[in-house]
mmCIF file of C-alpha atoms in Angstrom:
data_model
loop_
_atom_site.group_PDB
_atom_site.id
_atom_site.type_symbol
_atom_site.label_atom_id
_atom_site.label_comp_id
_atom_site.label_asym_id
_atom_site.label_seq_id
_atom_site.Cartn_x
_atom_site.Cartn_y
_atom_site.Cartn_z
ATOM 1 C CA MET A 1 0.000 0.000 0.000
ATOM 2 C CA LEU A 2 1.193 3.490 -0.780
ATOM 3 C CA GLY A 3 2.171 5.589 2.222
ATOM 4 C CA ARG A 4 2.124 9.337 2.443
ATOM 5 C CA ARG A 5 5.331 11.308 2.151
ATOM 6 C CA PRO A 6 6.047 15.059 1.986
ATOM 7 C CA THR A 7 4.670 16.663 -1.167
ATOM 8 C CA VAL A 8 6.956 16.977 -4.170
ATOM 9 C CA ALA A 9 5.015 19.850 -5.705
ATOM 10 C CA GLY A 10 6.868 23.122 -6.165
ATOM 11 C CA PRO A 11 5.544 26.396 -4.743
ATOM 12 C CA ALA A 12 3.980 27.397 -8.045
ATOM 13 C CA GLU A 13 1.848 24.247 -8.042
ATOM 14 C CA THR A 14 0.234 24.694 -4.619
ATOM 15 C CA ASN A 15 -2.477 27.002 -5.927
ATOM 16 C CA HIS A 16 -6.032 27.263 -4.770
ATOM 17 C CA ALA A 17 -8.500 25.518 -7.048
ATOM 18 C CA PRO A 18 -8.976 27.147 -10.471
ATOM 19 C CA LEU A 19 -12.493 28.488 -10.849
ATOM 20 C CA THR A 20 -13.209 26.800 -14.175
ATOM 21 C CA ALA A 21 -12.313 23.663 -16.079
ATOM 22 C CA PRO A 22 -10.488 25.733 -18.742
ATOM 23 C CA GLY A 23 -8.583 27.411 -15.916
ATOM 24 C CA ALA A 24 -7.613 24.008 -14.540
ATOM 25 C CA THR A 25 -6.426 22.946 -17.978
ATOM 26 C CA ARG A 26 -4.259 26.045 -18.338
ATOM 27 C CA ALA A 27 -2.798 25.494 -14.865
ATOM 28 C CA MET A 28 -2.120 21.852 -15.749
ATOM 29 C CA GLU A 29 -0.239 22.962 -18.883
ATOM 30 C CA ALA A 30 2.140 24.963 -16.695
ATOM 31 C CA VAL A 31 2.698 21.958 -14.435
ATOM 32 C CA LEU A 32 3.207 19.700 -17.448
ATOM 33 C CA GLU A 33 5.832 22.052 -18.839
ATOM 34 C CA ARG A 34 7.792 21.907 -15.585
ATOM 35 C CA VAL A 35 7.542 18.130 -15.562
ATOM 36 C CA LEU A 36 8.798 17.913 -19.152
ATOM 37 C CA GLU A 37 11.736 20.179 -18.394
ATOM 38 C CA ALA A 38 12.699 17.998 -15.421
ATOM 39 C CA ARG A 39 12.438 14.812 -17.502
ATOM 40 C CA LEU A 40 14.500 16.341 -20.295
ATOM 41 C CA ARG A 41 17.259 17.297 -17.865
ATOM 42 C CA GLN A 42 17.266 13.726 -16.599
ATOM 43 C CA ALA A 43 17.413 12.411 -20.189
ATOM 44 C CA ARG A 44 20.398 14.642 -21.004
ATOM 45 C CA ASP A 45 22.174 13.387 -17.912
ATOM 46 C CA THR A 46 21.494 9.819 -19.035
ATOM 47 C CA ASP A 47 22.603 9.998 -22.678
ATOM 48 C CA ALA A 48 22.926 12.907 -25.091
ATOM 49 C CA VAL A 49 21.852 11.007 -28.218
ATOM 50 C CA PHE A 50 18.822 9.506 -26.486
ATOM 51 C CA ALA A 51 17.874 12.951 -25.181
ATOM 52 C CA LEU A 52 18.196 14.611 -28.576
ATOM 53 C CA ASP A 53 16.603 11.913 -30.701
ATOM 54 C CA MET A 54 13.867 10.610 -28.430
ATOM 55 C CA ALA A 55 13.193 12.637 -25.276
ATOM 56 C CA ASP A 56 13.178 15.982 -27.091
ATOM 57 C CA ARG A 57 10.942 14.535 -29.803
ATOM 58 C CA LEU A 58 8.524 13.153 -27.213
ATOM 59 C CA ALA A 59 8.392 16.439 -25.313
ATOM 60 C CA ALA A 60 7.635 18.312 -28.543
ATOM 61 C CA TYR A 61 4.860 15.816 -29.295
ATOM 62 C CA VAL A 62 3.264 16.339 -25.870
ATOM 63 C CA ARG A 63 3.572 20.111 -26.176
ATOM 64 C CA ARG A 64 1.626 20.060 -29.452
ATOM 65 C CA GLY A 65 -1.357 19.519 -27.223
ATOM 66 C CA GLY A 66 -4.726 18.055 -28.024
ATOM 67 C CA LYS A 67 -8.176 18.400 -26.536
ATOM 68 C CA ARG A 68 -6.908 18.042 -22.942
ATOM 69 C CA LEU A 69 -10.376 16.718 -22.091
ATOM 70 C CA ARG A 70 -9.209 14.264 -19.458
ATOM 71 C CA THR A 71 -7.811 16.959 -17.188
ATOM 72 C CA ALA A 72 -10.995 18.996 -17.508
ATOM 73 C CA PHE A 73 -13.200 16.007 -16.687
ATOM 74 C CA MET A 74 -10.943 15.113 -13.769
ATOM 75 C CA TRP A 75 -11.350 18.647 -12.392
ATOM 76 C CA CYS A 76 -15.160 18.254 -12.648
ATOM 77 C CA GLY A 77 -14.980 14.984 -10.714
ATOM 78 C CA TRP A 78 -12.858 16.605 -8.016
ATOM 79 C CA ARG A 79 -15.210 19.554 -7.623
ATOM 80 C CA ALA A 80 -18.332 17.360 -7.748
ATOM 81 C CA ALA A 81 -16.920 15.355 -4.824
ATOM 82 C CA GLY A 82 -16.334 18.527 -2.805
ATOM 83 C CA GLY A 83 -12.734 19.222 -3.776
ATOM 84 C CA SER A 84 -11.463 22.728 -3.005
ATOM 85 C CA GLY A 85 -8.348 24.574 -1.916
ATOM 86 C CA ASP A 86 -4.933 23.233 -2.948
ATOM 87 C CA ALA A 87 -5.294 21.732 -6.428
ATOM 88 C CA SER A 88 -1.674 20.680 -6.937
ATOM 89 C CA ALA A 89 -2.428 16.930 -6.831
ATOM 90 C CA VAL A 90 -5.229 17.382 -9.359
ATOM 91 C CA LEU A 91 -2.985 19.330 -11.718
ATOM 92 C CA ARG A 92 -0.138 16.844 -11.439
ATOM 93 C CA THR A 93 -2.502 13.936 -12.062
ATOM 94 C CA GLY A 94 -3.800 15.819 -15.096
ATOM 95 C CA ALA A 95 -0.239 16.128 -16.391
ATOM 96 C CA ALA A 96 0.223 12.376 -15.870
ATOM 97 C CA LEU A 97 -2.939 11.752 -17.896
ATOM 98 C CA GLU A 98 -1.554 13.796 -20.786
ATOM 99 C CA LEU A 99 1.657 11.759 -20.759
ATOM 100 C CA LEU A 100 -0.352 8.529 -20.698
ATOM 101 C CA GLN A 101 -2.393 9.835 -23.621
ATOM 102 C CA ALA A 102 0.817 10.451 -25.558
ATOM 103 C CA CYS A 103 1.786 6.809 -24.998
ATOM 104 C CA ALA A 104 -1.636 5.623 -26.158
ATOM 105 C CA LEU A 105 -1.646 7.763 -29.310
ATOM 106 C CA ILE A 106 1.912 6.891 -30.342
ATOM 107 C CA HIS A 107 1.287 3.163 -29.983
ATOM 108 C CA ASP A 108 -2.158 3.415 -31.600
ATOM 109 C CA ASP A 109 -0.689 5.140 -34.657
ATOM 110 C CA VAL A 110 1.949 2.414 -34.979
ATOM 111 C CA MET A 111 -0.679 -0.338 -34.840
ATOM 112 C CA ASP A 112 -3.005 1.439 -37.267
ATOM 113 C CA GLY A 113 -0.242 2.650 -39.583
ATOM 114 C CA SER A 114 -1.607 6.189 -39.276
ATOM 115 C CA PRO A 115 0.539 8.803 -41.032
ATOM 116 C CA LEU A 116 -0.802 11.859 -39.183
ATOM 117 C CA ARG A 117 -1.529 12.906 -35.618
ATOM 118 C CA ARG A 118 -2.566 16.369 -34.452
ATOM 119 C CA GLY A 119 -1.948 17.750 -37.935
ATOM 120 C CA ALA A 120 1.690 16.581 -38.049
ATOM 121 C CA PRO A 121 3.518 13.375 -38.953
ATOM 122 C CA ALA A 122 2.838 10.548 -36.503
ATOM 123 C CA MET A 123 5.762 9.620 -34.268
ATOM 124 C CA HIS A 124 6.800 6.537 -36.265
ATOM 125 C CA VAL A 125 6.675 8.542 -39.495
ATOM 126 C CA ASP A 126 8.782 11.306 -37.967
ATOM 127 C CA PHE A 127 11.407 8.824 -36.787
ATOM 128 C CA ALA A 128 11.447 7.148 -40.216
ATOM 129 C CA ARG A 129 11.976 10.469 -41.962
ATOM 130 C CA GLY A 130 14.810 11.288 -39.598
ATOM 131 C CA HIS A 131 16.380 7.934 -40.410
ATOM 132 C CA LEU A 132 16.136 8.654 -44.147
ATOM 133 C CA ALA A 133 17.662 12.102 -43.642
ATOM 134 C CA ARG A 134 20.721 10.360 -42.211
ATOM 135 C CA GLY A 135 20.779 7.981 -45.192
ATOM 136 C CA PRO A 136 23.862 6.695 -46.977
ATOM 137 C CA GLY A 137 26.285 9.549 -47.319
ATOM 138 C CA GLY A 138 23.986 11.776 -45.236
ATOM 139 C CA SER A 139 25.529 14.774 -43.494
ATOM 140 C CA ALA A 140 23.433 14.860 -40.304
ATOM 141 C CA GLU A 141 25.490 15.325 -37.158
ATOM 142 C CA SER A 142 25.224 13.561 -33.849
ATOM 143 C CA ALA A 143 24.597 15.264 -30.539
ATOM 144 C CA HIS A 144 28.382 15.455 -30.058
ATOM 145 C CA GLY A 145 28.872 17.501 -33.223
ATOM 146 C CA HIS A 146 30.424 14.666 -35.212
ATOM 147 C CA PRO A 147 28.972 13.072 -38.357
ATOM 148 C CA ALA A 148 26.135 10.737 -37.397
ATOM 149 C CA GLY A 149 27.258 8.090 -39.865
ATOM 150 C CA ARG A 150 25.347 6.102 -42.388
ATOM 151 C CA ALA A 151 21.773 5.042 -41.686
ATOM 152 C CA GLY A 152 21.254 1.452 -42.717
ATOM 153 C CA GLY A 153 18.239 -0.831 -42.732
ATOM 154 C CA SER A 154 14.605 -0.090 -43.313
ATOM 155 C CA ALA A 155 13.463 3.398 -42.360
ATOM 156 C CA GLU A 156 9.975 2.040 -41.714
ATOM 157 C CA SER A 157 11.254 -0.627 -39.349
ATOM 158 C CA PHE A 158 13.444 1.866 -37.522
ATOM 159 C CA GLY A 159 10.560 4.335 -37.202
ATOM 160 C CA THR A 160 8.221 1.700 -35.822
ATOM 161 C CA SER A 161 10.721 0.434 -33.264
ATOM 162 C CA ALA A 162 11.728 3.909 -32.140
ATOM 163 C CA ALA A 163 8.099 5.005 -31.800
ATOM 164 C CA VAL A 164 7.322 2.003 -29.595
ATOM 165 C CA LEU A 165 10.173 3.083 -27.333
ATOM 166 C CA ALA A 166 8.917 6.685 -27.331
ATOM 167 C CA GLY A 167 5.497 5.473 -26.246
ATOM 168 C CA ASP A 168 7.115 3.387 -23.510
ATOM 169 C CA LEU A 169 9.029 6.455 -22.347
ATOM 170 C CA ALA A 170 5.815 8.488 -22.175
ATOM 171 C CA LEU A 171 4.239 5.736 -20.058
ATOM 172 C CA ALA A 172 7.268 5.701 -17.741
ATOM 173 C CA TRP A 173 7.066 9.472 -17.300
ATOM 174 C CA ALA A 174 3.330 9.228 -16.618
ATOM 175 C CA ASP A 175 3.718 6.447 -14.053
ATOM 176 C CA ASP A 176 6.584 8.251 -12.304
ATOM 177 C CA LEU A 177 4.518 11.419 -11.970
ATOM 178 C CA LEU A 178 1.364 9.647 -10.800
ATOM 179 C CA THR A 179 3.329 7.628 -8.235
ATOM 180 C CA GLU A 180 5.001 10.758 -6.864
ATOM 181 C CA THR A 181 1.599 12.429 -6.612
ATOM 182 C CA ALA A 182 -0.041 9.446 -4.931
ATOM 183 C CA LEU A 183 2.759 9.147 -2.380
ATOM 184 C CA ALA A 184 2.265 12.791 -1.427
ATOM 185 C CA SER A 185 -1.524 12.551 -1.028
ATOM 186 C CA PRO A 186 -3.628 11.216 1.860
ATOM 187 C CA HIS A 187 -5.845 9.722 -0.860
ATOM 188 C CA GLY A 188 -2.912 8.099 -2.659
ATOM 189 C CA PRO A 189 -4.052 4.460 -2.452
ATOM 190 C CA ARG A 190 -7.451 5.250 -3.992
ATOM 191 C CA LEU A 191 -5.844 7.411 -6.672
ATOM 192 C CA PHE A 192 -3.431 4.637 -7.578
ATOM 193 C CA GLU A 193 -6.182 2.007 -7.751
ATOM 194 C CA GLU A 194 -8.125 4.128 -10.270
ATOM 195 C CA TRP A 195 -4.952 4.714 -12.289
ATOM 196 C CA ARG A 196 -4.022 1.035 -12.304
ATOM 197 C CA ALA A 197 -7.508 0.008 -13.460
ATOM 198 C CA MET A 198 -7.491 2.652 -16.198
ATOM 199 C CA ARG A 199 -4.166 1.493 -17.644
ATOM 200 C CA THR A 200 -5.374 -2.111 -17.811
ATOM 201 C CA GLU A 201 -8.685 -1.114 -19.426
ATOM 202 C CA MET A 202 -6.838 0.948 -22.015
ATOM 203 C CA VAL A 203 -4.701 -2.014 -23.063
ATOM 204 C CA ALA A 204 -7.679 -4.382 -22.989
ATOM 205 C CA GLY A 205 -9.668 -2.075 -25.241
ATOM 206 C CA GLN A 206 -6.803 -1.731 -27.700
ATOM 207 C CA TYR A 207 -6.361 -5.503 -27.859
ATOM 208 C CA ARG A 208 -10.069 -6.079 -28.411
ATOM 209 C CA ASP A 209 -9.924 -3.490 -31.190
ATOM 210 C CA LEU A 210 -7.039 -5.294 -32.893
ATOM 211 C CA ARG A 211 -8.706 -8.685 -32.429
ATOM 212 C CA ALA A 212 -12.027 -7.528 -33.864
ATOM 213 C CA GLN A 213 -10.327 -6.030 -36.911
ATOM 214 C CA ALA A 214 -8.305 -9.182 -37.513
ATOM 215 C CA SER A 215 -11.383 -11.412 -37.267
ATOM 216 C CA GLY A 216 -13.597 -9.175 -39.410
ATOM 217 C CA SER A 217 -16.194 -8.907 -36.649
ATOM 218 C CA SER A 218 -19.382 -6.899 -37.153
ATOM 219 C CA GLY A 219 -20.981 -7.550 -33.753
ATOM 220 C CA ALA A 220 -22.701 -4.663 -32.030
ATOM 221 C CA GLU A 221 -21.952 -6.013 -28.559
ATOM 222 C CA GLU A 222 -18.252 -6.348 -29.349
ATOM 223 C CA ALA A 223 -18.167 -2.847 -30.829
ATOM 224 C CA LEU A 224 -19.759 -1.466 -27.666
ATOM 225 C CA THR A 225 -17.288 -3.334 -25.427
ATOM 226 C CA ILE A 226 -14.369 -1.847 -27.342
ATOM 227 C CA ALA A 227 -15.846 1.653 -27.188
ATOM 228 C CA VAL A 228 -16.413 1.404 -23.429
ATOM 229 C CA LEU A 229 -12.952 0.007 -22.626
ATOM 230 C CA LYS A 230 -10.921 2.039 -25.063
ATOM 231 C CA SER A 231 -12.674 5.371 -24.823
ATOM 232 C CA ALA A 232 -15.650 5.816 -22.504
ATOM 233 C CA ARG A 233 -13.847 4.754 -19.342
ATOM 234 C CA TYR A 234 -10.426 6.034 -20.339
ATOM 235 C CA THR A 235 -11.545 9.452 -21.593
ATOM 236 C CA VAL A 236 -14.284 10.385 -19.134
ATOM 237 C CA ALA A 237 -15.278 7.834 -16.475
ATOM 238 C CA ARG A 238 -11.823 7.168 -15.016
ATOM 239 C CA PRO A 239 -10.702 10.828 -15.120
ATOM 240 C CA LEU A 240 -13.884 11.767 -13.229
ATOM 241 C CA ALA A 241 -13.111 9.043 -10.677
ATOM 242 C CA LEU A 242 -9.452 10.076 -10.409
ATOM 243 C CA GLY A 243 -10.526 13.595 -9.513
ATOM 244 C CA ALA A 244 -13.177 12.372 -7.089
ATOM 245 C CA SER A 245 -10.694 10.051 -5.369
ATOM 246 C CA LEU A 246 -8.458 13.044 -4.633
ATOM 247 C CA ALA A 247 -11.418 14.643 -2.822
ATOM 248 C CA GLY A 248 -12.185 11.493 -0.807
ATOM 249 C CA ALA A 249 -15.496 10.877 -2.586
ATOM 250 C CA ASP A 250 -18.067 8.545 -1.055
ATOM 251 C CA ALA A 251 -19.488 5.512 -2.863
ATOM 252 C CA ARG A 252 -22.702 7.281 -3.936
ATOM 253 C CA THR A 253 -20.828 10.145 -5.592
ATOM 254 C CA LEU A 254 -18.383 7.778 -7.273
ATOM 255 C CA GLY A 255 -21.232 5.663 -8.617
ATOM 256 C CA ALA A 256 -22.974 8.692 -10.113
ATOM 257 C CA LEU A 257 -19.719 9.899 -11.664
ATOM 258 C CA ARG A 258 -18.970 6.493 -13.189
ATOM 259 C CA ALA A 259 -22.441 6.389 -14.761
ATOM 260 C CA ALA A 260 -22.071 9.947 -16.027
ATOM 261 C CA GLY A 261 -18.658 9.134 -17.423
ATOM 262 C CA ARG A 262 -19.827 6.037 -19.238
ATOM 263 C CA CYS A 263 -22.599 7.949 -20.985
ATOM 264 C CA ALA A 264 -20.535 11.019 -21.832
ATOM 265 C CA GLY A 265 -17.565 8.864 -22.844
ATOM 266 C CA LEU A 266 -19.655 6.803 -25.235
ATOM 267 C CA ALA A 267 -21.090 9.993 -26.728
ATOM 268 C CA PHE A 268 -17.505 11.172 -27.277
ATOM 269 C CA GLN A 269 -16.514 7.902 -28.956
ATOM 270 C CA LEU A 270 -19.554 7.863 -31.226
ATOM 271 C CA ARG A 271 -18.755 11.424 -32.308
ATOM 272 C CA ASP A 272 -15.173 10.350 -32.966
ATOM 273 C CA ASP A 273 -16.474 7.471 -35.087
ATOM 274 C CA LEU A 274 -18.515 9.898 -37.182
ATOM 275 C CA LEU A 275 -15.534 12.208 -37.567
ATOM 276 C CA GLY A 276 -13.437 9.212 -38.582
ATOM 277 C CA ALA A 277 -15.877 8.515 -41.420
ATOM 278 C CA PHE A 278 -17.055 11.994 -42.410
ATOM 279 C CA GLY A 279 -14.704 14.500 -40.748
ATOM 280 C CA ASP A 280 -12.459 17.117 -42.324
ATOM 281 C CA PRO A 281 -8.766 16.200 -41.851
ATOM 282 C CA ALA A 282 -7.910 19.900 -41.669
ATOM 283 C CA LEU A 283 -10.003 20.086 -38.499
ATOM 284 C CA THR A 284 -9.425 16.642 -36.984
ATOM 285 C CA GLY A 285 -5.689 16.444 -37.696
ATOM 286 C CA LYS A 286 -5.975 12.860 -38.969
ATOM 287 C CA PRO A 287 -7.111 11.151 -42.189
ATOM 288 C CA ALA A 288 -10.887 11.025 -42.648
ATOM 289 C CA ASP A 289 -11.089 7.590 -44.270
ATOM 290 C CA GLU A 290 -8.673 5.635 -42.081
ATOM 291 C CA ASP A 291 -11.250 3.691 -40.060
ATOM 292 C CA LEU A 292 -13.262 2.826 -43.169
ATOM 293 C CA ARG A 293 -10.254 1.781 -45.228
ATOM 294 C CA ALA A 294 -9.178 -0.584 -42.448
ATOM 295 C CA ARG A 295 -12.800 -1.595 -41.713
ATOM 296 C CA LYS A 296 -12.316 -0.903 -38.015
ATOM 297 C CA LEU A 297 -15.158 -2.266 -35.891
ATOM 298 C CA THR A 298 -17.010 0.720 -34.435
ATOM 299 C CA PRO A 299 -20.591 1.078 -33.176
ATOM 300 C CA LEU A 300 -21.247 3.080 -36.358
ATOM 301 C CA LEU A 301 -20.172 0.180 -38.572
ATOM 302 C CA ALA A 302 -22.089 -2.338 -36.459
ATOM 303 C CA VAL A 303 -25.284 -0.267 -36.709
ATOM 304 C CA ALA A 304 -24.881 0.040 -40.472
ATOM 305 C CA VAL A 305 -24.383 -3.729 -40.907
ATOM 306 C CA ARG A 306 -27.462 -4.439 -38.772
ATOM 307 C CA LEU A 307 -29.619 -1.962 -40.698
ATOM 308 C CA ALA A 308 -28.382 -3.249 -44.068
ATOM 309 C CA GLU A 309 -29.317 -6.791 -43.106
ATOM 310 C CA THR A 310 -32.671 -5.743 -41.640
ATOM 311 C CA THR A 311 -33.723 -3.725 -44.685
ATOM 312 C CA GLY A 312 -32.316 -6.126 -47.254
ATOM 313 C CA ASP A 313 -29.860 -3.576 -48.649
ATOM 314 C CA ARG A 314 -27.543 -6.072 -50.300
ATOM 315 C CA ASP A 315 -25.216 -3.472 -51.779
ATOM 316 C CA ALA A 316 -24.638 -1.885 -48.377
ATOM 317 C CA ALA A 317 -24.166 -5.280 -46.729
ATOM 318 C CA ALA A 318 -21.635 -6.290 -49.368
ATOM 319 C CA VAL A 319 -19.554 -3.121 -49.219
ATOM 320 C CA LEU A 320 -19.515 -3.176 -45.408
ATOM 321 C CA ALA A 321 -18.599 -6.874 -45.175
ATOM 322 C CA PRO A 322 -15.034 -7.892 -44.222
ATOM 323 C CA ASP A 323 -12.602 -8.702 -47.028
ATOM 324 C CA ALA A 324 -9.009 -9.732 -47.347
ATOM 325 C CA GLY A 325 -7.259 -6.532 -48.396
ATOM 326 C CA ALA A 326 -7.053 -2.777 -48.013
ATOM 327 C CA ARG A 327 -9.941 -0.934 -49.559
ATOM 328 C CA PRO A 328 -9.369 1.436 -52.480
ATOM 329 C CA GLY A 329 -10.740 4.951 -52.462
ATOM 330 C CA HIS A 330 -13.880 4.202 -54.474
ATOM 331 C CA THR A 331 -14.835 1.438 -52.032
ATOM 332 C CA VAL A 332 -14.414 3.834 -49.108
ATOM 333 C CA GLU A 333 -16.779 6.247 -50.822
ATOM 334 C CA ARG A 334 -19.323 3.446 -51.245
ATOM 335 C CA MET A 335 -18.954 2.573 -47.561
ATOM 336 C CA ARG A 336 -19.531 6.197 -46.617
ATOM 337 C CA ALA A 337 -22.635 6.288 -48.805
ATOM 338 C CA ALA A 338 -23.880 3.062 -47.180
ATOM 339 C CA LEU A 339 -23.524 4.585 -43.714
ATOM 340 C CA GLU A 340 -25.787 7.398 -44.867
ATOM 341 C CA ARG A 341 -28.268 5.326 -46.880
ATOM 342 C CA THR A 342 -28.893 2.706 -44.214
ATOM 343 C CA GLY A 343 -29.650 5.406 -41.653
ATOM 344 C CA ALA A 344 -26.673 4.450 -39.477
ATOM 345 C CA ARG A 345 -25.305 7.977 -39.378
ATOM 346 C CA ALA A 346 -28.655 9.395 -38.285
ATOM 347 C CA GLU A 347 -29.145 6.655 -35.668
ATOM 348 C CA VAL A 348 -25.713 7.285 -34.175
ATOM 349 C CA GLU A 349 -26.364 11.045 -34.090
ATOM 350 C CA ALA A 350 -29.565 10.428 -32.125
ATOM 351 C CA ARG A 351 -27.738 8.055 -29.809
ATOM 352 C CA ILE A 352 -25.104 10.710 -29.083
ATOM 353 C CA ALA A 353 -27.796 13.178 -28.017
ATOM 354 C CA ASP A 354 -29.446 10.605 -25.737
ATOM 355 C CA LEU A 355 -26.139 9.628 -24.137
ATOM 356 C CA ALA A 356 -25.124 13.231 -23.574
ATOM 357 C CA ALA A 357 -28.429 13.946 -21.824
ATOM 358 C CA SER A 358 -28.095 10.838 -19.666
ATOM 359 C CA GLY A 359 -24.576 11.862 -18.718
ATOM 360 C CA LEU A 360 -25.817 15.210 -17.424
ATOM 361 C CA ARG A 361 -28.594 13.574 -15.457
ATOM 362 C CA HIS A 362 -26.174 11.187 -13.745
ATOM 363 C CA PHE A 363 -23.782 14.024 -12.973
ATOM 364 C CA GLU A 364 -26.557 16.040 -11.352
ATOM 365 C CA ALA A 365 -27.117 13.097 -8.994
ATOM 366 C CA THR A 366 -23.742 13.861 -7.391
ATOM 367 C CA GLY A 367 -25.211 17.000 -5.876
ATOM 368 C CA ALA A 368 -22.501 19.119 -7.486
ATOM 369 C CA ALA A 369 -22.924 22.886 -7.362
ATOM 370 C CA ALA A 370 -24.654 24.557 -10.304
ATOM 371 C CA GLY A 371 -21.418 26.061 -11.584
ATOM 372 C CA VAL A 372 -19.714 22.676 -11.683
ATOM 373 C CA ARG A 373 -22.713 21.160 -13.476
ATOM 374 C CA ARG A 374 -22.495 23.901 -16.096
ATOM 375 C CA GLU A 375 -18.795 23.185 -16.560
ATOM 376 C CA PHE A 376 -19.529 19.490 -17.043
ATOM 377 C CA ALA A 377 -22.309 20.249 -19.523
ATOM 378 C CA ALA A 378 -19.962 22.447 -21.548
ATOM 379 C CA LEU A 379 -17.369 19.676 -21.624
ATOM 380 C CA VAL A 380 -19.931 17.101 -22.727
ATOM 381 C CA GLU A 381 -21.032 19.427 -25.517
ATOM 382 C CA ARG A 382 -17.418 19.894 -26.588
ATOM 383 C CA ALA A 383 -16.742 16.154 -26.521
ATOM 384 C CA SER A 384 -19.963 14.997 -28.160
ATOM 385 C CA GLY A 385 -20.646 17.864 -30.540
ATOM 386 C CA VAL A 386 -24.196 18.351 -29.246
ATOM 387 C CA ALA A 387 -25.737 20.550 -26.571
ATOM 388 C CA PRO A 388 -27.173 17.964 -24.155
ATOM 389 C CA GLN A 389 -30.940 17.957 -23.675
ATOM 390 C CA GLN A 390 -32.897 15.927 -21.149
ATOM 391 C CA ALA A 391 -34.073 12.637 -22.626
ATOM 392 C CA GLU A 392 -35.310 9.251 -21.485
ATOM 393 C CA GLU A 393 -32.404 7.300 -20.069
ATOM 394 C CA LEU A 394 -31.189 4.605 -22.414
ATOM 395 C CA VAL A 395 -28.113 3.460 -20.531
#
């Protein structure tokens, strides 16, 4: 069991609670920057080449940002459970979540072969390009100012291997920071239990995703399981619980937050599925047809397959069925049309609205103050793309 020790937070981190979720996110960014600087100093002390090639690249990746939703949801969970005053543990846990997210995204892009992330080359692509730049006769210099030498072997293989290590490094940084935070908190054991469960769920969801794609599954239940493990719990439910654990939440509050997180997290994942099929890469920062080209099992695909079979739409059923190879562009366009024609897109949109409303209703059951409820509602709208309205509970 974790025991308490003196806090490791610096003076700038022992602030009173930010008044808003955006304020908490901005404060977390400052903490994250200090953490990155400390880790980079440690990397330079360890090995100059490693620091230059990998640690600096990872820090730049984390600094490029993202939605930072997990920190904001964690802040809502903390406030809903009565958290107030010194928010340093919340901010440091938020920084750990961002490092864990970097690990998840880097590894996910390797497994999916995704070329882009956050509007820039994915980590494995960036490493591969760096390897090519040092190619035979290349003039790149090492960290010691001497010629780096010839780059042999496959750039793709090098990029993949290096990106796996970068993801591992992000996970190590995240775990180090969370452990330090837990050891300094009277609620450390509960915080660590939530963190440990979240890491396992994240890996389980990713494996189920890979397994479903390899088997060509179209099952709605399997698609839902993947969405819950890989996104709903990881993005919303566990961050809410992490924040609540730092406030010493009781079982009733935790139960309401878990239910709220499941609903809001599923709404987020369903929106992400729609963006993966119909989104603008200039806005999402990733290719719009990637999930369709790979025929990734999502609730959207499962709904479309069910509706195609129910209505006897043989063309839609055929184009959405698993096959042996990558799908060319014209097939992706036919898949996109099938998602529209079967009514799957409309059904998923309606489901998002219902889930968002249910998430708000569960969150209200915590007894959180009106201001905190408004913050949560704004986050759910941002994550799901809809302004939540009260609806009959479906989850």
